[in-house]
Amino acid sequence: MNQIMPLTPDSDYETIQAAIRYLSENGPDVADLPRFARTLGLTERQLTDLFRRWCGLSPKSFAQAVALDHAKSLLRARESVLDTTYEVGLSSTSRLHDLFVAYEAMPPGIFRAGGAGLDMVWGVGPSPFGLAVVTATEYGMSGLGFADANTTVEQAFEDLANRWPNARFTRNDPKVAPMIAQAFDPARWSADRPVRVVLIGTDFEVKVWETLLKIPVGQATTYSAVANHIGRPTASRAVGAAVGKNPISFVVPCHRVVGTSGALTGYHWGVPRKRAILGWEAGVISAAH
């Protein structure tokens, strides 16, 4: 497979994020890329090269991969990715390049006690979507958020740490660096050496998060489909709340859940980042072919 350089400078993501907003508002068939590139101080070729280096797709292919009308057609064609397989963007039905994750759920009492008795490390490292802020226990990654021009590292850390107010946190960037590198490098996604995570939440939340882990890279599903899958067909709203509380962004792929209309509904770390992740994953799948 072609190599994707996943750990990029923050400035690259800031440029990509601006382009995502533009492409989302105008669509791949209306966007004036040469003119938009000039507003960024780039030529169209430089912007295209940046996209290809970042996710393996051209700006137009990226826009098509996350277009609303495409998502709508997929949702009309199949009821649930959890029961049947369908394509998103340039994905395939192969699970060869799925992100393999090994998880462990902590006892509910740990969550109810606010993480009392837990020692966690936290740290920061580069990712394709801005700085990644990670918390971890001895069992694996327990939280993953993002910092950028709008959210400081401290704010992202507090967002994660406040979920377990009674846990003890120690900053250790070198300790979490391998976790971040593995999570965002497709070449390191392996069933033999999985990304290890620990799920800390209510029984219902953990059940929802476990279901999210069954959605393959490059595919998507709906909140109602998740509710049906866990045997709670009338609990779509509660599922949405649990998805929104997912502490381990990207690795536990809450970004792969969309509205029944195909709309990219709210994302804790911003809808532009949700679009970015979905497009980046489409590039991962494309590079495998």
XYZ file of C-alpha atoms in Angstrom:
289
model
C 0.000 0.000 0.000
C 1.156 3.564 -0.624
C 2.584 5.215 2.449
C 0.482 7.930 4.078
C 2.396 10.390 6.224
C -0.062 10.669 9.102
C 1.790 12.777 11.652
C 1.803 16.236 10.110
C 2.589 19.760 11.287
C -0.270 21.621 12.941
C -0.040 24.216 10.174
C -0.942 21.513 7.635
C -4.131 20.657 9.502
C -5.064 24.312 9.863
C -4.818 24.700 6.076
C -6.696 21.457 5.483
C -9.397 22.499 7.967
C -9.937 25.769 6.079
C -10.164 23.833 2.817
C -12.650 21.369 4.329
C -14.924 24.228 5.374
C -14.755 25.704 1.874
C -15.390 22.397 0.108
C -18.231 21.548 2.503
C -19.975 24.859 1.854
C -19.515 24.826 -1.917
C -19.347 21.157 -2.906
C -16.863 19.501 -5.263
C -18.644 20.657 -8.426
C -18.993 24.320 -7.466
C -15.749 25.033 -5.635
C -13.274 27.361 -7.354
C -10.074 25.730 -6.125
C -7.586 28.035 -7.902
C -9.231 31.094 -6.376
C -9.557 29.524 -2.927
C -5.940 28.341 -2.981
C -4.821 31.912 -3.603
C -6.642 33.049 -0.451
C -4.420 30.608 1.444
C -1.293 31.897 -0.275
C -0.976 28.697 -2.312
C -1.321 27.644 -5.917
C -3.936 25.053 -6.840
C -1.114 22.559 -7.378
C 0.321 23.238 -3.915
C -3.098 22.778 -2.303
C -3.669 19.542 -4.215
C -0.210 18.266 -3.246
C -0.922 19.099 0.403
C -4.178 17.120 0.287
C -2.472 14.146 -1.347
C 0.335 14.186 1.217
C -2.158 14.523 4.077
C -4.773 11.936 3.099
C -3.873 10.461 -0.294
C -6.799 12.111 -2.108
C -7.247 15.151 -4.312
C -9.431 17.937 -2.874
C -12.268 16.956 -5.240
C -12.083 13.261 -4.304
C -11.991 14.217 -0.644
C -15.098 16.383 -1.034
C -16.920 13.576 -2.811
C -16.012 11.145 -0.019
C -17.803 13.244 2.607
C -20.563 14.735 0.444
C -24.060 14.708 1.935
C -25.761 13.425 -1.210
C -23.385 10.479 -1.348
C -24.074 9.608 2.290
C -27.823 9.849 1.638
C -27.627 7.397 -1.238
C -25.682 4.937 0.906
C -28.173 5.144 3.736
C -31.048 4.566 1.304
C -29.254 1.540 -0.112
C -28.516 -0.247 3.165
C -30.219 -0.209 6.535
C -27.154 -0.656 8.717
C -23.445 -1.162 8.250
C -23.590 -3.277 11.391
C -25.679 -5.826 9.517
C -24.578 -5.267 5.919
C -21.566 -3.698 4.225
C -21.587 -0.672 1.972
C -19.060 1.726 0.562
C -18.313 5.233 1.725
C -16.147 7.354 -0.555
C -13.436 5.115 -1.940
C -13.665 2.365 0.673
C -13.793 -1.349 0.022
C -15.462 -4.250 1.781
C -12.094 -5.666 2.823
C -11.293 -5.598 6.533
C -7.567 -5.823 5.769
C -6.922 -2.234 6.791
C -9.427 -1.909 9.596
C -8.113 -0.312 12.752
C -7.763 -3.266 15.105
C -8.515 -2.339 18.689
C -8.303 -4.481 21.806
C -10.422 -3.059 24.602
C -11.152 -3.671 28.242
C -14.128 -2.232 30.111
C -13.450 -1.029 33.637
C -15.959 -1.996 36.362
C -18.912 0.451 36.505
C -17.930 1.316 40.054
C -14.761 2.980 38.773
C -16.898 5.338 36.688
C -19.373 6.019 39.497
C -16.473 6.847 41.814
C -15.123 9.374 39.327
C -12.008 7.309 38.713
C -11.030 7.195 42.377
C -7.951 5.030 42.830
C -6.914 5.271 39.180
C -3.482 6.579 38.246
C -3.420 7.990 34.731
C -0.725 9.534 32.604
C -1.472 12.128 29.981
C 0.455 13.722 27.199
C 0.451 15.430 23.842
C 1.706 14.502 20.384
C 1.172 15.307 16.707
C -1.698 13.847 14.697
C -3.197 14.530 11.259
C -5.996 16.471 12.995
C -4.082 18.844 15.232
C -2.305 18.018 18.474
C -3.623 14.809 20.040
C -4.128 14.924 23.809
C -4.202 11.450 25.372
C -4.899 9.996 28.795
C -4.007 6.411 29.659
C -4.118 3.862 32.447
C -1.852 0.846 32.789
C -4.453 -1.072 30.758
C -4.395 1.226 27.746
C -5.599 4.514 26.265
C -8.549 5.954 28.205
C -9.026 9.284 26.442
C -8.130 11.024 23.214
C -8.976 14.605 22.300
C -7.559 17.365 20.148
C -5.997 20.795 20.588
C -5.772 23.454 17.905
C -6.042 27.198 17.405
C -9.463 27.164 19.094
C -8.790 24.676 21.903
C -5.618 24.805 23.993
C -3.801 21.701 25.189
C -4.866 22.524 28.736
C -8.521 22.848 27.734
C -8.445 19.544 25.850
C -6.812 17.828 28.828
C -9.354 19.292 31.259
C -12.163 18.086 28.991
C -10.848 14.542 29.335
C -9.751 14.712 32.975
C -13.094 16.110 34.166
C -14.725 12.818 33.182
C -12.807 11.149 36.023
C -12.366 13.962 38.564
C -11.031 11.714 41.309
C -8.293 10.052 39.261
C -4.658 11.089 39.635
C -3.020 12.483 36.476
C 0.680 12.869 35.688
C 1.915 14.380 32.442
C 4.293 12.128 30.514
C 4.530 12.915 26.798
C 7.100 10.165 26.017
C 4.820 7.556 27.645
C 1.854 8.322 25.395
C 3.875 9.047 22.244
C 3.854 5.405 21.021
C 0.066 5.220 21.539
C -0.488 8.337 19.448
C 1.892 7.184 16.726
C 0.208 3.777 16.478
C -3.329 5.164 16.495
C -2.697 7.466 13.526
C -0.315 5.364 11.433
C -2.105 2.860 9.144
C 1.123 0.897 8.755
C 0.922 0.018 12.469
C -2.703 -1.162 12.458
C -2.466 -4.868 13.135
C -4.532 -7.564 14.805
C -1.294 -8.939 16.225
C -0.360 -5.645 17.870
C -3.685 -3.898 18.487
C -4.284 -0.423 19.810
C -5.220 -1.065 23.431
C -7.961 1.022 25.015
C -9.870 0.966 28.277
C -13.544 1.963 28.352
C -14.727 3.817 31.454
C -18.425 4.693 31.518
C -21.878 3.452 32.443
C -22.962 -0.001 31.292
C -25.084 1.584 28.547
C -22.294 3.867 27.342
C -19.779 1.027 27.213
C -22.241 -1.079 25.213
C -22.605 1.753 22.684
C -18.844 2.287 22.462
C -18.270 -1.436 21.952
C -20.713 -1.263 19.040
C -18.855 1.682 17.507
C -15.713 -0.450 17.425
C -17.495 -2.806 15.001
C -17.813 -0.109 12.310
C -14.932 -0.652 9.851
C -12.634 2.080 8.581
C -14.173 3.949 5.669
C -17.763 3.066 6.555
C -20.573 4.674 8.539
C -23.849 3.948 10.307
C -26.684 5.807 12.027
C -27.670 6.375 15.639
C -30.854 4.367 15.111
C -28.867 1.460 13.685
C -26.658 1.435 16.775
C -29.762 1.502 18.972
C -31.214 -1.463 17.079
C -27.933 -3.345 17.310
C -27.814 -3.119 21.114
C -31.460 -4.149 21.418
C -32.757 -0.691 22.358
C -34.560 0.452 19.186
C -36.304 3.373 20.911
C -33.110 4.690 22.499
C -31.655 6.632 19.565
C -31.488 9.827 21.606
C -29.687 8.073 24.474
C -27.342 6.466 21.955
C -26.595 9.914 20.565
C -25.741 11.148 24.062
C -23.435 8.163 24.650
C -21.741 8.683 21.287
C -21.181 12.317 22.219
C -19.592 11.290 25.523
C -17.128 8.886 23.906
C -13.810 9.843 25.539
C -11.526 8.068 23.059
C -12.117 9.990 19.854
C -10.945 8.533 16.536
C -9.900 5.168 18.011
C -13.455 4.472 19.221
C -14.948 5.787 15.965
C -17.880 7.960 16.982
C -17.107 9.994 13.846
C -18.528 7.112 11.766
C -22.056 7.702 13.079
C -24.243 10.043 11.015
C -27.854 11.187 11.054
C -30.551 9.183 9.282
C -30.500 11.813 6.509
C -26.782 11.261 5.996
C -25.934 14.621 7.587
C -22.715 14.832 9.557
C -24.303 15.733 12.871
C -22.459 17.278 15.808
C -19.043 16.074 16.878
C -17.458 16.847 20.235
C -14.272 18.115 18.589
C -16.023 19.982 15.772
C -17.817 18.920 12.580
C -14.909 20.121 10.358
C -12.674 17.652 12.182
C -15.289 14.917 11.724
C -15.225 15.614 7.977
C -11.444 15.599 8.078
C -11.309 12.198 9.770
C -13.817 10.623 7.369
C -11.955 11.990 4.363
C -8.595 10.913 5.751
C -9.953 7.390 6.265
C -11.215 7.356 2.689
C -7.640 8.124 1.664
C -6.345 5.231 3.775
C -8.713 2.840 2.026
C -7.863 4.281 -1.389
C -4.143 3.833 -0.770
C -4.717 0.136 -0.108
C -5.802 -0.405 -3.728
